[in-house]
Coordinates of C-alpha atoms and ligand atoms in Angstrom, one line a residue:
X1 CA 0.0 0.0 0.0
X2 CA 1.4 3.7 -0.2
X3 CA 3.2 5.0 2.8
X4 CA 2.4 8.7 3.8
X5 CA 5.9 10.0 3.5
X6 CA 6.6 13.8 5.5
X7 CA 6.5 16.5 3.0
X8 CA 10.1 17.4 4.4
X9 CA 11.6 14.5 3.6
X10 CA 10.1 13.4 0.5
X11 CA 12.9 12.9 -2.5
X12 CA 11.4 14.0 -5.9
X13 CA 13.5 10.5 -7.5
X14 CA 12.0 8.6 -4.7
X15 CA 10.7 5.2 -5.7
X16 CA 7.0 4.6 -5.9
X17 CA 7.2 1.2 -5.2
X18 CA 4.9 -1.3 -7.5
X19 CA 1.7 -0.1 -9.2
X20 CA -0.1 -2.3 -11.5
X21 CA -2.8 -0.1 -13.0
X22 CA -5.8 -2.8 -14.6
X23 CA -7.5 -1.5 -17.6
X24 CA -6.5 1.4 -18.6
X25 CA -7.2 3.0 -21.6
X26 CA -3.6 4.7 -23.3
X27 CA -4.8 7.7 -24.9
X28 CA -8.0 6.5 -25.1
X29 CA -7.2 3.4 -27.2
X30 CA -8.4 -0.4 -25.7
X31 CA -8.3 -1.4 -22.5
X32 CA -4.7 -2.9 -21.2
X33 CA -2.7 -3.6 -17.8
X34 CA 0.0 -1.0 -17.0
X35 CA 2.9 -1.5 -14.6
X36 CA 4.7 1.6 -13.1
X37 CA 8.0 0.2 -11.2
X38 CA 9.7 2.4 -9.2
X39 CA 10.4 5.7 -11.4
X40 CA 9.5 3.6 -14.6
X41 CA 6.8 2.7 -16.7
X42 CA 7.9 -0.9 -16.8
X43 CA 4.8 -3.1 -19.3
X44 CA 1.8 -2.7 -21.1
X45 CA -0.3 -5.6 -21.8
X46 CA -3.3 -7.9 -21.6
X47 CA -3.4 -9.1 -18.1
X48 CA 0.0 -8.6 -16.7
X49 CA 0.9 -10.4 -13.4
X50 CA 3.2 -8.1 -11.0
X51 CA 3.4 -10.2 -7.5
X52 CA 4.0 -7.8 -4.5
X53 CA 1.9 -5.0 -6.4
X54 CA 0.1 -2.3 -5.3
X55 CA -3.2 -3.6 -7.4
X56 CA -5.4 -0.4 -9.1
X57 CA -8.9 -1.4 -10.6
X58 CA -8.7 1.3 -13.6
X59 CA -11.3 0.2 -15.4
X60 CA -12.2 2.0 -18.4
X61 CA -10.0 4.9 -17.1
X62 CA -7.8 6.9 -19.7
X63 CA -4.1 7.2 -19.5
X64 CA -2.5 10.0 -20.4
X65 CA 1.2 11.0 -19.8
X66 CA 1.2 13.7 -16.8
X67 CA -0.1 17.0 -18.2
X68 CA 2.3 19.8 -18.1
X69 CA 1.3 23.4 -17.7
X70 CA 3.6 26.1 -19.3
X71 CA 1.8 29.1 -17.2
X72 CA 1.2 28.8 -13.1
X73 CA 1.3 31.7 -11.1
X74 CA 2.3 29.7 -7.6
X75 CA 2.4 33.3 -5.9
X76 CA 5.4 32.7 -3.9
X77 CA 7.5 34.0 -2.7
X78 CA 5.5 37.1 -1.8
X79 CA 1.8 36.7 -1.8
X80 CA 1.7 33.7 0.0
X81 CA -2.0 34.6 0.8
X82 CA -2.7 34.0 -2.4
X83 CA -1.2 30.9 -3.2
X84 CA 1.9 28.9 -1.9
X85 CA 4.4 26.4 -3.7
X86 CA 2.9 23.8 -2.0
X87 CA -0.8 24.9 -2.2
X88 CA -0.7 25.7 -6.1
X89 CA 1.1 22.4 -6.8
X90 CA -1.3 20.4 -4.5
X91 CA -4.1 22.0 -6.8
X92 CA -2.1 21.0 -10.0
X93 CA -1.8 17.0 -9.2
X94 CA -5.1 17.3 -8.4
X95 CA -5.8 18.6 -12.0
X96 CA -3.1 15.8 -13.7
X97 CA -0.4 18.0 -14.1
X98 CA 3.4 16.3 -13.3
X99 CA 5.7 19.4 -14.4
X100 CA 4.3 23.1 -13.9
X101 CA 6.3 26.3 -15.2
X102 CA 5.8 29.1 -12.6
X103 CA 6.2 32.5 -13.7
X104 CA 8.3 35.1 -12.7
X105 CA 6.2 37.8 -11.3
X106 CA 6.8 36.7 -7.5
X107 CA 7.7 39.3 -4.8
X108 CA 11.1 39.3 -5.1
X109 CA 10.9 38.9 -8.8
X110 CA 12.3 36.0 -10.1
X111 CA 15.2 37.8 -12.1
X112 CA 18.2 36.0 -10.3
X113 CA 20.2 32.5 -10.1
X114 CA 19.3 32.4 -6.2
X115 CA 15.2 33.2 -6.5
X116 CA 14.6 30.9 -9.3
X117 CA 16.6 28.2 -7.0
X118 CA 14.3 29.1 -4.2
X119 CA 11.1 28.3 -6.0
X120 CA 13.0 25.3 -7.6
X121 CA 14.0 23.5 -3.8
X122 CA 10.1 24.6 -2.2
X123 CA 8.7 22.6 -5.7
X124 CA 11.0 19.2 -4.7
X125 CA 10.3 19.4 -1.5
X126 CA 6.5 19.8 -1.5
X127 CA 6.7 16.8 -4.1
X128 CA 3.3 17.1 -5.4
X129 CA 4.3 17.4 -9.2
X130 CA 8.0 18.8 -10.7
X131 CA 8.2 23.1 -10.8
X132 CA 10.1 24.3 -13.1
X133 CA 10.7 28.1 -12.7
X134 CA 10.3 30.9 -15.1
X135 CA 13.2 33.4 -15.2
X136 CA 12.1 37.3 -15.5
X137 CA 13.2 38.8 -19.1
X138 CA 13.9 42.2 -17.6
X139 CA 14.9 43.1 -14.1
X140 CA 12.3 43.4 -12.0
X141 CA 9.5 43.1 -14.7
X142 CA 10.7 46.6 -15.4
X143 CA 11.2 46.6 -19.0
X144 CA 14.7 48.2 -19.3
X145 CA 17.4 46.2 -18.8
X146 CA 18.0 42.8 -18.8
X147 CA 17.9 40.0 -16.5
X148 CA 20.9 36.9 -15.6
X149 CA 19.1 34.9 -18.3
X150 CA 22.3 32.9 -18.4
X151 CA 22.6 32.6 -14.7
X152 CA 19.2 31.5 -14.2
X153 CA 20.0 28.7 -17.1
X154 CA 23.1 27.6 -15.7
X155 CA 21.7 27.9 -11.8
X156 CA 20.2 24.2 -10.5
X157 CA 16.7 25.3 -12.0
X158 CA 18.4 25.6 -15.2
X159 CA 15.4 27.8 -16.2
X160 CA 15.0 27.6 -20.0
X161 CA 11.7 29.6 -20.4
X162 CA 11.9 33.6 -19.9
X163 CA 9.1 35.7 -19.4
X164 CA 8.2 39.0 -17.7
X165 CA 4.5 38.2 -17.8
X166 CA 1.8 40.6 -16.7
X167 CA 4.1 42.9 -18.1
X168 CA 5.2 42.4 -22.1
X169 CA 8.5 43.5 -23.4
X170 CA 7.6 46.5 -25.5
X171 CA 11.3 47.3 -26.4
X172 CA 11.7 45.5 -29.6
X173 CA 15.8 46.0 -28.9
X174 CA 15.6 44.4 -25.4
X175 CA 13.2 42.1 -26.7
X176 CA 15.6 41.2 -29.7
X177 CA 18.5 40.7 -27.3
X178 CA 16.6 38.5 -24.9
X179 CA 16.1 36.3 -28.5
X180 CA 19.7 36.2 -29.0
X181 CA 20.9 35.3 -26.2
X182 CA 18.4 32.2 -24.8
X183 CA 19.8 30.7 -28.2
X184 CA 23.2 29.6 -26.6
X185 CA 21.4 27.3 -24.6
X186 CA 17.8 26.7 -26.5
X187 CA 16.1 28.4 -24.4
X188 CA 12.5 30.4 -24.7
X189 CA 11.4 33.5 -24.4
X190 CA 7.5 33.8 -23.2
X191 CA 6.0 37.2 -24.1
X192 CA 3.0 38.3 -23.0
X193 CA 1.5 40.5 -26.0
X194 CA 0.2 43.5 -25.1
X195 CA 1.4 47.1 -26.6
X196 CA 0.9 48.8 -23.7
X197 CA 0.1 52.4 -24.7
X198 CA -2.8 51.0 -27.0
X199 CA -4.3 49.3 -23.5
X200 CA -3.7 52.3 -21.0
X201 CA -6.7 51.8 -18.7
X202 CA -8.2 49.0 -20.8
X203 CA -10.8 47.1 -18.7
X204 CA -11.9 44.6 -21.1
X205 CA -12.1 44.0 -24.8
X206 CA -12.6 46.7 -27.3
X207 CA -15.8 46.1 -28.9
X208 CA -19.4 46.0 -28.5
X209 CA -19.8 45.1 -24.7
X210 CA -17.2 48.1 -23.8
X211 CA -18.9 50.5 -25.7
X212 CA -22.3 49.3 -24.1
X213 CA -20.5 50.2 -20.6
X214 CA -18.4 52.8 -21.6
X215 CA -15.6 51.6 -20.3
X216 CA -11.9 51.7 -21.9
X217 CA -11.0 48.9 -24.2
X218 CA -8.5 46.5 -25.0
X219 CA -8.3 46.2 -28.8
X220 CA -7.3 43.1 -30.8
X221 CA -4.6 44.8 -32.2
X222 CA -2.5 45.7 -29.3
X223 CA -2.0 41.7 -29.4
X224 CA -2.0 41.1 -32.8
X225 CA 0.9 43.9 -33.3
X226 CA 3.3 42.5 -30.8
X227 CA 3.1 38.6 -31.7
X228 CA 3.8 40.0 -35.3
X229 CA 6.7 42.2 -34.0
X230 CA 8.0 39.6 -32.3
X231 CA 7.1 36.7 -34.9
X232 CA 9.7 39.2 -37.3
X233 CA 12.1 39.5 -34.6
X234 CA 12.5 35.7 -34.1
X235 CA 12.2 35.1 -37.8
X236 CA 15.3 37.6 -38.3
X237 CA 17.7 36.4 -35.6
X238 CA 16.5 32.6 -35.7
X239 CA 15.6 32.3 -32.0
X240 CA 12.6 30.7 -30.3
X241 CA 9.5 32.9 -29.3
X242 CA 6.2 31.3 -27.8
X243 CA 3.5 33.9 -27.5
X244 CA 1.5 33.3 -24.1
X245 CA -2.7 33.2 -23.6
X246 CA -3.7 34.1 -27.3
X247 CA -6.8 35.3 -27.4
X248 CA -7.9 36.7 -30.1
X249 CA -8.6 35.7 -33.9
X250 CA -6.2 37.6 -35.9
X251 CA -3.6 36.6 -33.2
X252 CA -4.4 33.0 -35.0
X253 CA -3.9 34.1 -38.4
X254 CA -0.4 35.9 -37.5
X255 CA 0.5 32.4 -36.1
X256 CA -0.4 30.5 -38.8
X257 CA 1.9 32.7 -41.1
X258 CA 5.2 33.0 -38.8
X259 CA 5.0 29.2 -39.0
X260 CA 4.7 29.4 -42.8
X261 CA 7.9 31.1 -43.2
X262 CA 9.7 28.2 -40.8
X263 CA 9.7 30.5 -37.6
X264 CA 10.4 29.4 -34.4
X265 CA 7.4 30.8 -32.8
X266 CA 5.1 28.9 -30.5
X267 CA 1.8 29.3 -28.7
X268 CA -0.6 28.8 -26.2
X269 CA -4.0 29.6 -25.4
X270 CA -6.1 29.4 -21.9
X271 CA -9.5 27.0 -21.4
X272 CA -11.0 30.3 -20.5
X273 CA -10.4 32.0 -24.2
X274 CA -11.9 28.7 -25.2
X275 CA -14.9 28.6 -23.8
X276 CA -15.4 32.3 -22.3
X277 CA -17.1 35.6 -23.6
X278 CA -16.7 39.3 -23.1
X279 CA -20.4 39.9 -22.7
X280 CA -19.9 37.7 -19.3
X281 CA -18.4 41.6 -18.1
X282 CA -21.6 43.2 -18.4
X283 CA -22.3 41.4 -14.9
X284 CA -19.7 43.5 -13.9
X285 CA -18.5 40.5 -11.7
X286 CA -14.9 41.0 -11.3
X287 CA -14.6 37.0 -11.5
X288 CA -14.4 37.8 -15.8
X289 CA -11.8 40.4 -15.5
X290 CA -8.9 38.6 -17.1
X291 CA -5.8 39.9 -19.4
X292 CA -5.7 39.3 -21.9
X293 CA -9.4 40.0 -21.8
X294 CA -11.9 37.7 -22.9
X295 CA -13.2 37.8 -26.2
X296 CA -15.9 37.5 -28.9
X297 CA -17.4 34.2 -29.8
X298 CA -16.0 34.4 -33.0
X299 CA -12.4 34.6 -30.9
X300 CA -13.2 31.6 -29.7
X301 CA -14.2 29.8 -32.7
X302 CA -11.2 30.9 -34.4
X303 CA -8.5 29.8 -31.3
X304 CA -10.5 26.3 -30.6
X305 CA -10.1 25.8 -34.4
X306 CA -6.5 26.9 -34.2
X307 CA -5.5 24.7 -31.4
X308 CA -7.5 21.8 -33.0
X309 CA -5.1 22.2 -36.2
X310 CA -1.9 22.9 -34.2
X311 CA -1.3 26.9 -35.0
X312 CA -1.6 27.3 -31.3
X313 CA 0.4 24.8 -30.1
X314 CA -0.8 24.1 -26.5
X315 CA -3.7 24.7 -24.0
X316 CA -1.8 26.7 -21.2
X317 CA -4.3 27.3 -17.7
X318 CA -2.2 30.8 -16.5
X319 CA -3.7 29.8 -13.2
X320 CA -3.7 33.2 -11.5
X321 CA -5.0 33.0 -8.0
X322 CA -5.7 36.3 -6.3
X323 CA -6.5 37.2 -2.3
X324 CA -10.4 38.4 -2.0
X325 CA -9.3 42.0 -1.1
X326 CA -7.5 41.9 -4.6
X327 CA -10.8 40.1 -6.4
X328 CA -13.6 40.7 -4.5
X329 CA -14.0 44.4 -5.0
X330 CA -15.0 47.2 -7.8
X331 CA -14.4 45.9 -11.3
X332 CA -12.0 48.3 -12.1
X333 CA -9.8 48.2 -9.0
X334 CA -10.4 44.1 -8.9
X335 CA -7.1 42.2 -10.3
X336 CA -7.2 40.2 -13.8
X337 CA -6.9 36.7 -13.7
X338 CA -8.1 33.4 -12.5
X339 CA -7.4 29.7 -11.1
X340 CA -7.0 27.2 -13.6
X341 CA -5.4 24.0 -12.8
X342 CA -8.2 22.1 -11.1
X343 CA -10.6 22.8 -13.8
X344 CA -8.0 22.7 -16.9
X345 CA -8.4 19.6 -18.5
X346 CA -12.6 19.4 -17.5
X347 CA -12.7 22.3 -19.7
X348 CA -10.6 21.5 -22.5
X349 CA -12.3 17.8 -22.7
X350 CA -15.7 20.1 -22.9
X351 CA -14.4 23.1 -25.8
X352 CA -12.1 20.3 -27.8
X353 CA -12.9 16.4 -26.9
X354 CA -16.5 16.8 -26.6
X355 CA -17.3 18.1 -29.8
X356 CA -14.7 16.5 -31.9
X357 CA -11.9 19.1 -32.2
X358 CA -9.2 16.8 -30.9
X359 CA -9.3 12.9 -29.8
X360 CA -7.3 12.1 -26.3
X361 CA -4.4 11.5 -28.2
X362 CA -4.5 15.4 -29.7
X363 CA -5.3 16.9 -26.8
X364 CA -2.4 14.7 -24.3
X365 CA -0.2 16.4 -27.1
X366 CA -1.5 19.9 -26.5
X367 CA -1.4 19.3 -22.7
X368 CA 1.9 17.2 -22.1
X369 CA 3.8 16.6 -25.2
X370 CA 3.8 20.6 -26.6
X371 CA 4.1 22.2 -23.5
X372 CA 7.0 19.5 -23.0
X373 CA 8.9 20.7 -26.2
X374 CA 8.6 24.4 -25.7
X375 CA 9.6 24.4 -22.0
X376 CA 12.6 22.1 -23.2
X377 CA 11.4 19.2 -20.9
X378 CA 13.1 15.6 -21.3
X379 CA 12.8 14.3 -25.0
X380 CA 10.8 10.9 -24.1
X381 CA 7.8 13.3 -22.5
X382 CA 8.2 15.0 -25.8
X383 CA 5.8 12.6 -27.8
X384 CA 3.1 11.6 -25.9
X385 CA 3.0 7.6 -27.7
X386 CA 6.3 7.5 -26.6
X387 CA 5.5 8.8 -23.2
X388 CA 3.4 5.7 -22.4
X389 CA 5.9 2.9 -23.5
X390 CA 7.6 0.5 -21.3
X391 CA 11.1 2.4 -20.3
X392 CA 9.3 5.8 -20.2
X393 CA 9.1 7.4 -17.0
X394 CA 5.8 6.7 -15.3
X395 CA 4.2 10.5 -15.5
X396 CA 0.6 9.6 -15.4
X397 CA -2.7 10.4 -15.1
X398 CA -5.9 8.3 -14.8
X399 CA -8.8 10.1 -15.8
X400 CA -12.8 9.0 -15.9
X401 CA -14.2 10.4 -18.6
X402 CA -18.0 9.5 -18.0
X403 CA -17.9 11.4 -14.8
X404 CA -19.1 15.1 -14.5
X405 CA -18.3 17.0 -11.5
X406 CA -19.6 20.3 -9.8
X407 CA -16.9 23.0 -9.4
X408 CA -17.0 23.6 -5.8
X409 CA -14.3 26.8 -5.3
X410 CA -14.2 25.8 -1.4
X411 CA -12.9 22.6 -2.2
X412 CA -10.2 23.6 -4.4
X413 CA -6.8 22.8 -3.3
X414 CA -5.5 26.2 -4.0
X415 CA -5.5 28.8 -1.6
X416 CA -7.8 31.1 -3.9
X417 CA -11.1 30.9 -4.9
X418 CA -11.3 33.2 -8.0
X419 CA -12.9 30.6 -10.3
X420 CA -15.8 31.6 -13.5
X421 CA -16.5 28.0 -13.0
X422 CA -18.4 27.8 -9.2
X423 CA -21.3 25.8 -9.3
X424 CA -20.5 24.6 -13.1
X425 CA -21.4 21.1 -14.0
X426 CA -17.6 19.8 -16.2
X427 CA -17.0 16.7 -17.5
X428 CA -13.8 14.5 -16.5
X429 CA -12.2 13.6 -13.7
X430 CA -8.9 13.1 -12.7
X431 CA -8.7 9.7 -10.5
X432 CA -5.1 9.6 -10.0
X433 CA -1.5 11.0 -10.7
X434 CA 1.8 9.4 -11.0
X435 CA 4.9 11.6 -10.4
X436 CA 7.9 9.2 -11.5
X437 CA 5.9 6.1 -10.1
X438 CA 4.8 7.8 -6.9
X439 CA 1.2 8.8 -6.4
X440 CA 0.5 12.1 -6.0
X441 CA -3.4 12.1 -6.3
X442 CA -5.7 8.8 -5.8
X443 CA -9.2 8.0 -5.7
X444 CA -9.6 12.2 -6.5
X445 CA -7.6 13.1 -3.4
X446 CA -3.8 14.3 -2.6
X447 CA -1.9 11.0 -1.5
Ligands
ZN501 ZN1 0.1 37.2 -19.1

C-alpha cells in the first residue's frame, strides 16, 4: 500500500514502489494492464501479473502521460496569501499535471540565479508534481534592462523559459537581445502580448460590450501587433519565441503565417479563451476580469479551431490565484486573472474532446507533449505515444471520462477561490497521478 511519506523529507526521484494499473485505456485506445516500477513505466499488456503489487482497478479509465502546464502563477514567494508552492502544486496533481512552469512575477521577482533556485527547492520538496521556474526577461519586470538569463540557465533550476509576464516586453531592442541570447542554450522567451500604450486603462475588450458600458477597451490589435513584431524578430535572428494566452482571432492568423515562413514561434491559449465571452463583463462581476481579456465568440471559434489544427500549439491554464481584497472588490480596481489548474483539462475535454476538435491523443499532445517541447522538458515526454511505452518514465494520469463534476471553489486545493466556474457542472475527472511512479493524487484526493 502507499506510505504517507513527511513532505520534508520526500525525495522527488524517490521510488513509488509497485503499481499495476488494470484496464486502462492509453490515450484512449483499448483497455490494457499497465505497470509503473519504481520511477519507470515498466509493461503494457493484456493481463500482466506483477506479485508484491500495489493492485489499481482502472477500469475504463484513460491514461495520459502527466499533463504539463507552461503558465502557473504559484504566488510565492511574496503573496503567500494568495497561493503557496505547495498549495498551487497540490491544486495542479489534483488537476493531472506532473511538471508546472511558474512565472516570474513573484515578490522578489524572479530575475536571479538564487530566486529561481528558491522556488526550484520549495517545488522538490513539497513533491506534489516537478516546478520548473520561469526566469524574468527584464529586471524586476521593469522593461529596461535585462535580466541573468544565463545565470538562471546555468543555476540548478536551469530555467529555460523567460518571461516577464503581466508585463510584455515592449522594447523590440531588449526584446531582440533577450532572442539572441536564450539561443546559446535553446532556451525560450515567453511574451505576453500586449502594446501597452494601446491598452492604457483597458478594462476589457474593445468592442461592442465596452462601448455598451463605456468603459476603456482592450483592442485586438495591441496583441496582434506585438506577436507579429515579435514573430519578425525571431524570424530575423532565428531564436525561439512562444506567445503566451492568445486570445484573439487575428492573433491566429499571425501564427499560422510566422509558422509558414519556418519561424520558431510557439503558442498557447487558456481554457477560459476557449470557452469564455466578453459579454460575461456586463455582470460587472470582477470573477471575468482577465488579461488578456476575454473575447468574442468568433475569438473563440477561431482559437479552438487553431488549437485543433496545431497553429496554437498548447492549452496553457495561467492559473492566477488572487487574495479576495484583490478580487472581490469594484471591477475596475479588482485584479485580472483566475485559477486554472483544477478545472483545466474538464474544460478542454468540454471546448475540444467533446465536440470532436481533438481525440485524447491530440489533446495529451496539446497538454503534455507541446508544453513538454517548448519548455525544453526531457525528450521521451516530448511525444506523448512514446510517453506511455515500457522504459518511459511513469508520469501519469488516470482520468474517468464519463464522470461530471460540480466545481465547488471551497474545495479547491489552491488557496484562492477566483474561479468563473463555481457551481458549473464539467465533465472528467482526474482519478489519480503518477509523479515518477509515486502517487501524488488517488481516488480524487492528494496521497
Ligand atoms: Zn500574461
Amino acid at each position: 500500500m502507499t506510505q504517507r511519506v513527511d513532505a520534508a523529507v520526500r525525495d522527488p526521484v524517490d521510488s513509488g514502489g509497485r503499481w499495476l494499473l488494470r484496464g486502462v485505456r492509453p490515450l484512449g485506445g483499448a483497455a490494457v494492464d499497465m505497470l509503473l516500477d519504481g520511477p519507470v513505466l515498466a509493461e503494457i499488456g493484456p493481463a500482466l501479473s506483477a506479485p508484491g503489487a500495489t493492485v489499481l482497478d482502472a477500469d475504463g479509465l484513460i491514461a495520459l502521460p502527466g499533463l504539463v502546464d507552461l503558465h502557473t502563477h504559484l504566488r510565492e514567494p511574496g503573496r503567500e496569501d494568495a497561493e503557496t508552492v505547495a498549495s498551487g502544486t497540490r491544486a495542479a496533481a489534483l488537476g493531472g499535471f506532473t511538471t508546472v512552469f511558474a512565472m516570474a512575477n513573484t515578490e522578489p521577482v524572479a530575475d536571479t540565479a538564487g530566486v529561481v533556485e528558491q522556488v526550484w527547492r520549495l517545488g522538490r520538496t513539497a513533491g506534489h508534481c516537478d516546478v520548473r521556474p520561469v526566469g524574468a526577461v527584464t529586471e524586476g519586470l521593469h522593461g529596461a534592462r535585462l535580466a541573468e538569463l544565463g545565470a538562471m540557465a546555468s543555476s540548478a533550476a536551469a530555467v529555460r523559459v523567460f518571461s516577464d509576464d503581466g508585463n510584455c516586453v515592449s522594447d523590440a531592442v531588449l526584446m531582440r537581445r533577450a532572442l539572441e541570447y536564450v539561443k546559446a542554450f535553446d532556451g525560450v522567451i515567453a511574451q505576453h502580448a500586449q502594446e501597452p500604450r494601446l491598452t492604457e486603462n483597458a478594462q476589457l475588450n474593445e468592442g461592442v460590450v465596452s462601448a455598451r458600458l463605456g468603459l476603456p477597451g482592450w483592442p485586438a490589435a495591441a496583441e496582434e501587433a506585438i506577436i507579429a513584431r515579435d514573430a519578425l524578430l525571431a524570424g530575423h535572428v532565428g531564436s525561439r519565441l512562444h506567445v503566451c494566452h492568445v486570445s484573439t482571432a487575428g492573433s491566429v492568423e499571425i501564427l499560422r503565417w510566422a509558422k509558414s515562413k519556418g519561424w520558431r514561434v510557439t503558442a498557447e491559449v487558456t481554457p477560459h479563451h476557449l470557452l469564455l465571452t466578453d459579454d460575461l463583463a456586463a455582470s460587472y462581476d470582477p470573477v471575468y476580469k482577465v488579461n488578456p481579456p476575454l473575447r468574442t465568440a468568433a475569438d473563440v471559434e477561431a482559437l479552438r479551431a487553431g488549437l485543433a489544427d496545431g497553429t496554437i500549439d498548447c492549452i496553457a491554464t495561467d492559473h492566477a490565484p488572487h487574495a479576495p481584497q484583490d478580487k472581490e472588490t469594484e471591477w475596475a480596481a479588482a485584479r485580472p486573472g483566475m485559477v486554472g489548474l483544477e478545472t483545466a483539462l474538464s474544460i478542454a475535454i468540454m471546448v475540444m474532446v467533446e465536440p470532436g476538435l481533438l481525440d485524447w491523443a491530440g489533446l495529451a499532445d496539446r497538454m503534455a507533449g507541446a508544453p513538454s517541447r517548448i519548455g525544453g522538458l526531457p525528450q521521451a515526454s516530448r511525444d506523448v505515444a512514446a510517453a506511455l511505452r515500457p522504459g518511459a518514465v511513469a508520469n501519469v494520469v488516470l482520468l474517468d471520462p464519463a464522470a461530471r463534476w460540480t466545481v465547488d471553489p471551497h474545495a479547491f486545493a489552491s488557496r484562492s477561490r477566483n474561479t468563473p466556474y463555481a457551481g458549473r457542472s464539467l465533465p472528467g475527472r482526474v482519478q489519480a497521478t503518477f509523479l515518477r511512479g509515486r502517487p501524488t493524487v488517488l481516488d480524487g484526493k492528494i496521497v
